[in-house]
XYZ file of C-alpha atoms in Angstrom:
567
model
C -41.482 -49.724 26.822
C -41.307 -48.554 30.463
C -43.039 -52.030 31.624
C -39.502 -53.524 31.002
C -38.003 -51.998 34.076
C -38.957 -54.712 36.502
C -38.768 -57.582 33.878
C -35.168 -57.166 33.006
C -34.103 -56.876 36.511
C -33.278 -60.563 36.246
C -30.724 -59.986 33.786
C -28.964 -57.611 36.023
C -27.693 -60.285 38.195
C -23.674 -60.763 37.453
C -23.246 -64.434 38.190
C -20.023 -64.221 36.446
C -17.044 -61.713 37.125
C -16.592 -61.271 33.336
C -20.230 -59.984 32.730
C -19.232 -56.201 32.994
C -18.329 -53.488 30.529
C -14.742 -52.676 31.959
C -12.074 -55.336 32.561
C -9.190 -55.181 34.464
C -5.902 -56.465 32.634
C -4.225 -57.435 35.796
C -6.948 -59.361 37.257
C -7.753 -61.282 34.072
C -3.973 -62.088 33.744
C -4.232 -63.404 37.327
C -7.257 -65.355 36.474
C -5.971 -66.974 33.399
C -2.870 -67.997 34.580
C -4.189 -69.367 37.862
C -6.345 -71.688 35.787
C -3.161 -72.781 33.482
C -0.769 -73.428 36.506
C -3.750 -75.267 38.191
C -4.018 -77.495 35.141
C -0.422 -78.010 34.547
C -0.133 -79.069 38.320
C -2.783 -81.601 37.705
C -1.163 -82.823 34.696
C 2.177 -83.321 36.541
C 0.464 -84.994 39.147
C -1.496 -87.390 36.902
C 1.726 -88.449 35.215
C 3.204 -89.827 38.418
C 2.234 -93.438 39.240
C 2.775 -92.647 42.976
C -0.250 -90.408 43.078
C -2.632 -93.368 42.243
C -3.841 -95.260 45.451
C -3.201 -99.060 44.971
C -1.309 -98.518 41.691
C -1.868 -96.909 38.239
C -4.270 -98.504 35.719
C -5.729 -97.164 32.560
C -9.197 -96.972 34.024
C -7.875 -94.839 36.668
C -6.084 -92.574 34.391
C -9.184 -92.217 32.587
C -11.528 -91.393 35.445
C -8.977 -88.617 36.131
C -9.020 -87.206 32.913
C -12.843 -87.139 32.633
C -12.839 -85.349 35.958
C -10.360 -82.974 34.911
C -12.285 -82.494 31.575
C -15.473 -81.298 33.494
C -13.461 -78.881 35.593
C -11.799 -77.473 32.624
C -15.307 -76.931 30.937
C -16.654 -75.200 33.946
C -13.782 -72.861 34.322
C -13.982 -71.861 30.828
C -17.477 -70.972 31.528
C -16.394 -68.922 34.487
C -13.548 -67.300 32.415
C -15.831 -65.916 29.945
C -16.713 -65.494 26.299
C -13.210 -65.956 24.721
C -12.478 -69.052 26.614
C -16.203 -70.413 25.915
C -15.514 -69.895 22.211
C -11.709 -71.352 22.420
C -13.398 -74.307 23.967
C -16.025 -74.848 21.509
C -13.174 -74.657 18.830
C -11.080 -77.176 20.916
C -13.931 -79.481 20.809
C -13.520 -80.158 17.066
C -9.771 -80.781 17.747
C -9.786 -84.594 18.688
C -6.630 -85.181 17.072
C -4.992 -82.730 19.657
C -6.715 -83.281 22.778
C -8.016 -86.644 24.632
C -11.381 -87.706 24.054
C -12.554 -87.109 27.331
C -11.675 -83.324 26.757
C -13.345 -83.249 23.356
C -16.411 -84.934 24.745
C -16.801 -82.420 27.755
C -15.802 -79.351 25.804
C -18.535 -80.125 22.957
C -20.970 -79.712 25.833
C -19.874 -76.206 26.501
C -23.002 -74.125 26.175
C -23.060 -70.329 25.950
C -26.192 -69.818 27.550
C -25.129 -67.101 30.070
C -26.985 -64.304 31.905
C -28.249 -61.464 29.625
C -26.890 -57.946 29.864
C -29.601 -55.123 30.534
C -32.112 -53.501 27.902
C -30.437 -50.162 28.810
C -27.023 -51.465 27.767
C -28.568 -52.917 24.544
C -30.355 -49.383 23.654
C -26.927 -47.700 24.193
C -25.077 -49.904 21.826
C -27.965 -49.679 19.161
C -27.793 -45.678 19.608
C -24.044 -45.736 19.145
C -23.958 -47.871 16.275
C -27.014 -46.873 14.271
C -27.142 -43.325 15.210
C -30.851 -43.563 16.190
C -32.664 -44.463 19.467
C -34.566 -47.779 19.623
C -37.901 -45.902 19.416
C -36.806 -44.192 16.358
C -35.712 -47.368 14.565
C -38.318 -49.791 15.506
C -42.315 -49.467 16.388
C -41.799 -52.343 19.219
C -38.758 -53.917 20.793
C -38.968 -56.676 23.153
C -36.893 -55.660 26.193
C -36.278 -59.351 27.301
C -34.104 -61.020 24.795
C -35.213 -64.273 23.067
C -31.919 -65.866 23.741
C -28.486 -64.564 25.473
C -25.118 -65.930 24.376
C -21.541 -65.407 25.468
C -21.099 -63.008 22.570
C -24.495 -61.256 22.215
C -28.135 -61.588 22.766
C -31.161 -61.591 20.262
C -34.179 -59.322 20.738
C -37.548 -59.575 18.725
C -38.675 -56.466 17.043
C -40.965 -54.890 14.692
C -39.919 -52.150 11.932
C -42.047 -49.210 11.312
C -43.054 -50.780 7.896
C -44.482 -53.722 9.890
C -41.891 -56.504 9.231
C -41.110 -58.729 12.223
C -37.312 -58.987 12.817
C -34.849 -60.353 15.244
C -32.021 -57.835 16.636
C -28.748 -59.491 17.376
C -26.857 -57.006 20.012
C -23.181 -57.700 20.782
C -22.116 -57.901 24.537
C -20.898 -54.528 25.858
C -17.258 -54.410 26.111
C -16.643 -57.636 24.209
C -13.764 -56.379 21.858
C -11.764 -55.075 24.661
C -12.126 -58.267 26.558
C -10.830 -60.296 23.377
C -7.970 -57.896 23.193
C -6.950 -58.425 26.880
C -7.584 -62.306 26.714
C -6.038 -63.077 23.492
C -2.835 -61.030 24.342
C -2.699 -63.200 27.453
C -3.348 -66.439 25.377
C -0.343 -65.678 22.994
C 2.134 -65.791 26.128
C 0.581 -69.144 26.896
C 0.614 -70.479 23.581
C 4.467 -69.392 23.505
C 4.942 -71.158 26.721
C 3.431 -74.527 25.239
C 5.192 -74.127 21.980
C 8.548 -74.061 23.989
C 7.885 -76.619 26.346
C 10.059 -79.958 25.551
C 7.059 -82.322 25.831
C 3.778 -80.392 25.023
C 5.332 -78.294 22.279
C 6.784 -81.419 20.350
C 4.881 -82.240 17.164
C 2.455 -79.224 17.757
C 1.921 -75.850 16.377
C 0.405 -73.989 19.255
C 1.360 -70.593 17.734
C -0.642 -71.767 14.659
C -3.493 -72.998 16.774
C -3.605 -69.482 18.651
C -3.573 -67.648 15.072
C -6.484 -69.827 13.833
C -8.392 -69.031 16.884
C -7.795 -65.403 16.691
C -9.108 -65.430 13.181
C -12.405 -67.271 14.039
C -13.241 -65.116 16.969
C -12.559 -61.825 15.527
C -14.639 -62.967 12.491
C -17.324 -64.103 14.459
C -17.893 -60.892 16.579
C -17.791 -58.806 13.280
C -21.605 -58.672 12.517
C -20.942 -57.156 8.928
C -19.251 -60.056 8.012
C -21.880 -62.337 9.601
C -24.342 -60.693 7.396
C -22.443 -60.981 4.096
C -22.122 -64.900 5.044
C -25.894 -64.962 5.500
C -26.220 -63.238 2.132
C -23.945 -65.585 0.411
C -25.610 -68.683 2.013
C -28.833 -67.349 0.854
C -27.757 -66.960 -2.777
C -26.463 -70.508 -3.047
C -29.762 -71.906 -1.892
C -31.759 -69.539 -3.839
C -33.171 -72.181 -6.133
C -34.192 -74.499 -3.520
C -37.436 -73.979 -1.827
C -36.734 -76.521 0.853
C -34.250 -74.154 2.500
C -34.884 -70.771 4.110
C -32.359 -68.431 5.101
C -33.182 -64.833 7.035
C -32.790 -61.792 5.015
C -30.294 -59.088 6.266
C -31.723 -55.674 6.988
C -28.648 -53.692 6.052
C -30.202 -50.281 6.922
C -30.206 -51.658 10.639
C -26.893 -53.424 10.475
C -23.600 -52.496 12.026
C -20.332 -54.248 13.405
C -22.262 -54.746 16.678
C -25.738 -54.921 15.788
C -27.351 -57.351 13.339
C -30.914 -57.248 12.221
C -32.539 -60.171 10.597
C -35.920 -61.222 9.191
C -37.925 -62.960 11.770
C -38.490 -66.641 10.657
C -39.799 -68.943 13.175
C -39.544 -72.495 13.037
C -39.671 -75.819 14.956
C -36.061 -76.814 16.405
C -34.794 -79.771 14.410
C -34.273 -81.952 17.425
C -37.686 -81.368 18.784
C -38.673 -84.658 17.312
C -42.155 -84.770 19.035
C -43.206 -81.326 18.050
C -42.175 -81.997 14.339
C -44.395 -85.044 14.584
C -47.209 -83.452 16.141
C -46.840 -80.829 13.255
C -47.553 -83.230 10.753
C -43.991 -83.062 9.200
C -42.217 -86.333 7.543
C -39.290 -86.947 9.997
C -37.588 -89.033 7.495
C -37.669 -86.431 4.794
C -36.417 -83.815 7.173
C -33.407 -86.128 8.213
C -32.315 -86.808 4.276
C -32.875 -82.991 3.610
C -30.515 -82.161 6.421
C -27.935 -84.286 5.137
C -28.450 -83.246 1.617
C -28.289 -79.466 2.391
C -24.899 -79.936 3.914
C -23.494 -81.995 1.233
C -24.619 -79.346 -1.326
C -22.876 -76.727 0.857
C -19.554 -78.766 1.206
C -19.269 -80.339 -2.321
C -21.065 -78.105 -4.798
C -20.863 -74.528 -3.034
C -17.403 -74.834 -1.239
C -18.989 -72.539 1.428
C -20.339 -74.345 4.474
C -21.840 -73.637 8.013
C -19.276 -74.602 10.310
C -21.624 -75.026 13.374
C -24.767 -76.954 12.326
C -25.698 -77.751 15.902
C -29.532 -78.483 16.536
C -29.897 -74.867 17.635
C -29.064 -73.519 14.489
C -31.454 -75.552 12.268
C -35.183 -75.402 12.477
C -38.149 -76.430 10.279
C -40.843 -74.291 9.041
C -44.591 -75.276 9.091
C -44.138 -76.547 5.214
C -41.061 -78.672 6.081
C -38.657 -76.423 5.096
C -35.066 -76.243 6.679
C -34.213 -72.806 8.326
C -30.465 -72.143 8.845
C -29.506 -69.403 11.671
C -26.206 -68.032 12.893
C -23.520 -67.505 10.237
C -20.729 -66.200 12.361
C -18.854 -69.389 11.824
C -18.513 -70.407 8.091
C -16.004 -72.625 6.194
C -14.639 -72.517 2.807
C -13.139 -75.218 0.748
C -10.513 -74.865 -1.740
C -11.545 -74.642 -5.676
C -9.589 -78.083 -6.071
C -11.550 -80.160 -3.661
C -13.595 -82.031 -6.087
C -10.212 -83.424 -7.801
C -8.532 -84.149 -4.752
C -11.728 -85.845 -3.058
C -12.043 -87.899 -6.172
C -8.381 -89.161 -5.622
C -9.024 -89.715 -1.968
C -12.021 -91.948 -2.760
C -10.196 -93.840 -5.438
C -7.160 -94.471 -3.002
C -9.752 -95.612 -0.460
C -11.240 -97.721 -2.785
C -8.173 -99.566 -3.874
C -6.599 -99.208 -0.262
C -3.742 -97.287 -1.544
C -2.358 -95.460 1.519
C -0.051 -93.448 -0.686
C -2.602 -92.468 -2.688
C -4.840 -91.175 0.025
C -1.985 -89.607 1.994
C -0.999 -87.359 -1.290
C -4.628 -86.612 -1.918
C -5.269 -85.526 1.699
C -2.069 -83.265 1.853
C -3.272 -81.612 -1.442
C -6.587 -81.120 0.163
C -5.423 -79.723 3.194
C -6.610 -82.473 5.287
C -3.226 -83.623 6.668
C -0.288 -81.196 7.234
C 2.971 -82.582 5.731
C 5.829 -83.425 7.743
C 9.403 -84.519 7.246
C 8.911 -88.102 7.930
C 5.244 -89.282 6.333
C 6.156 -92.862 6.949
C 4.153 -92.989 10.331
C 1.231 -91.163 8.447
C 1.157 -93.711 5.558
C 1.390 -96.741 7.998
C -1.589 -95.243 10.323
C -3.642 -94.705 7.058
C -2.763 -98.132 5.792
C -4.013 -99.543 8.922
C -7.249 -97.861 8.921
C -7.925 -98.844 5.337
C -7.124 -102.414 6.061
C -9.293 -102.600 9.303
C -12.229 -99.982 9.189
C -12.746 -99.879 5.388
C -14.413 -103.266 4.799
C -17.974 -102.254 4.985
C -19.528 -101.029 1.697
C -19.599 -97.360 1.345
C -23.169 -96.868 2.086
C -22.930 -98.746 5.338
C -20.222 -96.697 6.860
C -20.771 -94.586 9.883
C -19.468 -90.936 9.703
C -19.054 -90.729 13.481
C -17.125 -93.963 13.597
C -14.968 -93.271 10.797
C -14.060 -89.733 12.360
C -13.501 -91.551 15.917
C -11.302 -94.006 14.275
C -9.339 -91.484 12.433
C -8.716 -89.003 15.228
C -7.940 -91.851 17.511
C -4.839 -92.578 15.026
C -4.110 -89.313 14.836
C -4.151 -88.297 18.377
C -0.513 -87.528 19.483
C 0.961 -88.482 16.173
C 3.263 -86.025 14.211
C 0.505 -84.869 11.871
C -2.451 -82.557 12.372
C -5.865 -81.872 10.714
C -6.469 -78.304 10.024
C -9.654 -76.300 11.401
C -11.825 -76.840 8.019
C -11.121 -80.643 7.928
C -12.100 -80.935 11.558
C -15.128 -78.804 11.272
C -16.359 -80.496 8.298
C -16.004 -84.117 10.268
C -17.552 -82.594 13.347
C -20.724 -81.406 11.273
C -20.962 -84.800 9.731
C -21.140 -86.499 12.935
C -23.455 -83.918 14.332
C -25.976 -84.290 11.414
C -25.677 -87.988 11.514
C -26.751 -87.944 14.986
C -29.709 -85.763 14.341
C -30.529 -87.555 11.343
C -30.855 -90.820 13.817
C -32.805 -89.052 16.048
C -35.397 -88.190 13.459
C -35.018 -91.592 11.682
C -33.339 -94.479 13.359
C -32.645 -96.184 10.000
C -31.129 -92.884 8.607
C -27.718 -93.472 7.059
C -25.542 -90.229 6.307
C -23.381 -92.259 3.935
C -26.189 -93.481 2.030
C -27.215 -89.992 1.217
C -23.751 -89.098 0.309
C -23.470 -91.713 -2.245
C -24.685 -90.176 -5.180
C -22.326 -87.030 -4.443
C -19.604 -89.350 -4.170
C -20.372 -91.035 -7.503
C -20.566 -87.775 -8.999
C -17.046 -86.812 -7.857
C -15.674 -90.044 -8.736
C -17.155 -90.102 -12.247
C -16.671 -86.291 -12.532
C -20.235 -86.236 -14.074
C -19.842 -89.303 -16.245
C -21.215 -92.691 -15.953
C -19.715 -94.626 -13.081
C -18.604 -97.571 -15.457
C -17.757 -95.331 -18.496
C -15.170 -92.800 -19.178
C -14.237 -92.371 -15.732
C -12.843 -95.958 -15.444
C -10.966 -95.466 -18.609
C -9.589 -92.176 -17.617
C -8.459 -94.068 -14.228
C -6.593 -96.688 -16.452
C -5.118 -93.948 -18.547
C -3.851 -92.153 -15.388
C -2.569 -95.112 -13.790
C -0.480 -96.189 -17.078
C 0.566 -92.629 -17.337
C 1.836 -92.597 -13.678
C 3.589 -96.077 -14.411
C 5.405 -94.505 -17.348
C 6.308 -91.484 -15.498
C 7.562 -93.437 -12.589
C 9.666 -95.627 -14.830
C 11.421 -92.614 -16.675
C 11.977 -90.844 -13.418
C 13.699 -93.838 -11.600
C 17.278 -93.041 -12.549
C 17.159 -89.614 -11.535
C 15.679 -90.569 -8.217
C 18.529 -92.986 -7.928
C 21.140 -90.187 -8.804
C 19.360 -88.006 -6.202
C 19.525 -90.507 -3.731
C 23.572 -91.046 -4.439
C 24.012 -87.365 -4.115
C 22.196 -87.183 -0.651
C 24.646 -89.876 0.609
C 27.512 -88.072 -0.658
C 26.496 -84.855 0.875
C 25.417 -86.692 4.187
C 21.839 -85.455 3.881
C 20.377 -88.858 4.137
C 19.904 -89.997 7.482
C 19.676 -93.683 8.667
C 18.183 -94.456 11.905
C 18.873 -97.892 13.792
C 17.515 -98.717 16.988
C 19.331 -101.699 18.990
C 17.017 -103.087 21.750
C 19.856 -104.382 23.739
C 21.775 -101.291 23.612
C 18.475 -99.510 24.924
C 18.168 -102.028 27.760
C 21.808 -101.575 29.034
C 21.420 -97.742 28.844
C 18.196 -97.904 30.815
C 19.818 -100.219 33.369
C 22.805 -97.840 33.825
C 20.454 -94.907 34.243
C 18.404 -96.596 36.901
C 21.346 -97.850 38.747
C 22.897 -94.165 38.712
C 19.332 -92.994 39.953
C 19.447 -95.744 42.525
C 22.887 -94.698 43.742
C 21.635 -91.290 44.263
C 18.675 -92.276 46.213
C 20.930 -94.437 48.301
C 23.352 -91.502 49.174
C 20.097 -89.406 50.078
C 18.983 -92.048 52.516
C 22.201 -92.316 54.281
C 22.475 -88.687 54.520
C 19.088 -88.081 56.004
C 19.273 -91.011 58.211
C 22.837 -89.707 59.671
C 21.256 -86.367 59.869
C 18.296 -87.768 61.748
C 20.360 -89.662 64.275
C 22.557 -86.770 64.988
C 19.648 -84.304 65.577
C 18.099 -87.251 67.815
C 21.101 -87.196 69.862
C 21.171 -83.531 70.352
C 17.602 -83.544 71.640
C 15.739 -82.038 68.465
C 13.501 -84.788 68.365
C 10.704 -83.084 66.149
C 13.391 -81.999 63.474
C 14.790 -85.446 63.390
C 11.118 -87.094 62.847
C 10.903 -84.728 59.795
C 14.262 -85.634 58.347
C 13.487 -89.540 59.047
C 10.347 -89.305 57.127
C 12.251 -87.362 53.932
C 14.666 -90.768 54.381
C 11.759 -92.921 54.667
C 10.176 -91.434 51.347
C 13.605 -91.779 49.616
C 13.731 -95.445 50.651
C 10.213 -95.912 49.325
C 11.040 -94.500 46.067
C 14.220 -96.741 45.869
C 12.302 -99.840 46.502
C 9.808 -99.108 43.565
C 12.893 -98.318 41.592
C 14.573 -101.572 42.269
C 11.053 -103.673 41.470
C 10.545 -101.828 38.347
C 14.079 -102.575 37.313
C 13.524 -106.178 38.286
C 10.452 -106.495 36.099
C 12.081 -104.841 33.179
C 14.872 -107.473 33.500
C 12.423 -110.293 33.312
C 10.753 -108.800 30.255
C 13.992 -109.527 28.175
C-alpha cells in the first residue's frame, strides 16, 4: 500500500477552511454570525421599495431571491458539513422557505475534498483496535466517493469478501458540537424576532435538525437501519440491500457488502445493459410505497445516487443514515384522508391530517380548512391516477408557505421522496405515472382489505350515520359550552372595519409626513447656517440629507394619494 503516497496527495488540498481536525470555536462563531448578519442585511434591503431601481415589481423580487438563494447555497458549502446537512434538510421545507431557496438548496451536493488515507487509517485503528493491514487483505487508499460526513473506500476481507468501508470525517463530532451550539443561539434570535418568529417554531426546527444530524453520524444506528430495511424486503428478490459486517463496524466506521450496480438515473447505461426501463420505474415506485404504507419504515433520502440497479434488474439501496418512521395508525388516518379528498370534505381531511401528524394544530384552524377546501375545489378535479405528485406537493406547499400551520419533517420527507421518484420514473419512462402505481395501494387502504364496493362502502355509510347521531346528541352540550365561554369572556369575536383601517392608516401617514417635514426644515436651516459661516462641504452633506428626507416625503404623499383613490 506504499504506492498510495503519491496518489492521495490530491486529497490533502484543503479547499475549505473547515476541512481539518481541530476547529476554533471563536473563528466558527465569527464565520457563522457573519453569514447570518449578511443574510439579515440582504433581507432588510430587499424589503425596501427604494432599493429597486425603477420601482419594485414581483419579477425584480424573484430575481433577487434567486440570486440570494444561490449565495446561501454556496455559503453553506463554504461553512462545511453541519450547514451542508442543514441546507439539505431545509430543502424539504417548502412550507417554510420561498421556492427559490428550496430549489437551490435541493441542488446542494456534498461532494467535497476527501481527507487523507493516513487520517482514515488512524480512525479505523482507534475504533476497531487493529490496523488496516490486520483487518483487510487489501484496502484502496483513494476513496470511491467523498462526502461532507465521511468517505467510502473499497476493500477486501481476509476471507475474500469484497466490502466497502465508510469512514467518518476526522473531528466531525467536535465540529457538530460547536456549530449546533452557535445555531441554537441563532434559532433563539429568530424565535424572538417580531416578524420572522411569528407562526414559526424555530427552536422546534433546531431540535429536529439536531436529532437527524446526530443520528446520521452514528454508523451503528445506520447499520441497524440497513438490517431493518433488508429484513423488510427479505421476501422480495427484486430489492437488494448490502449486508453489514458488524465485526468491522463502529460508531465511526461502517463496513458493508460491496454490491455494485448501475445508477438508476444513468438511463443509457441501463438500456445498454438490456434492462427494462419501464419495469425499473414501476419497481422504484412500488418499493417506496411498500416502505411507506406496509412497513412504516422508509428511506428518507431516495435520490438517484442512493439507488442502483444490478445486472438482473433488481434495485439496490444505499445509505441508510436518514430514515423515516410512520405511526402505527397511519393506515386508518390515510383512509380517512382519502375518503375526505374523494368527497371534497375539508373538515375531514384536516382532522385526519392532524391525527396523521401531517398538520400541526393551531388555535384557529379556519385558515387551514379554507386553504384545504380551496385546494380540493381547484386541484383535485382529475382522476386519482392522473394526478402528479410533484404538482400536488407544489400546490400544497404554495398554500402552506407563510401560513400559521406547518408540516413536520416526516411528511415533507415523504412528499420530497415521492416527487424525486416521480422525476426518476419519468426519466426512465416518459409515460410513467406515480399515482397509477399508487392506486392499488390506495384502494387497499380505502377498502381496508375488502372489495372496493363491498363492506367498505357499507362501513362508511354506517360510520357517517353514527357521526350524524353523535353530532345530534352532542349539540345541546356544545351550545351550553358556547354560552359558558361567553359568560367567562373566553369567546373572542374579531371585527374588522375597513373604514377605520383607512382612517388610522391616513393618520399614521400624516404623522410620518409631519416628521419628515420637520426633518427637512431642520436640515435645510442647518445647511443654510453652515453655508453662511463658510463651512461649505459640511453644508452640502446636510443639504443632501435634507434632499433625501424630501424625496421620502414625496413618495409618502404619492402613496397616500394612491391609497385614497383605491377607496
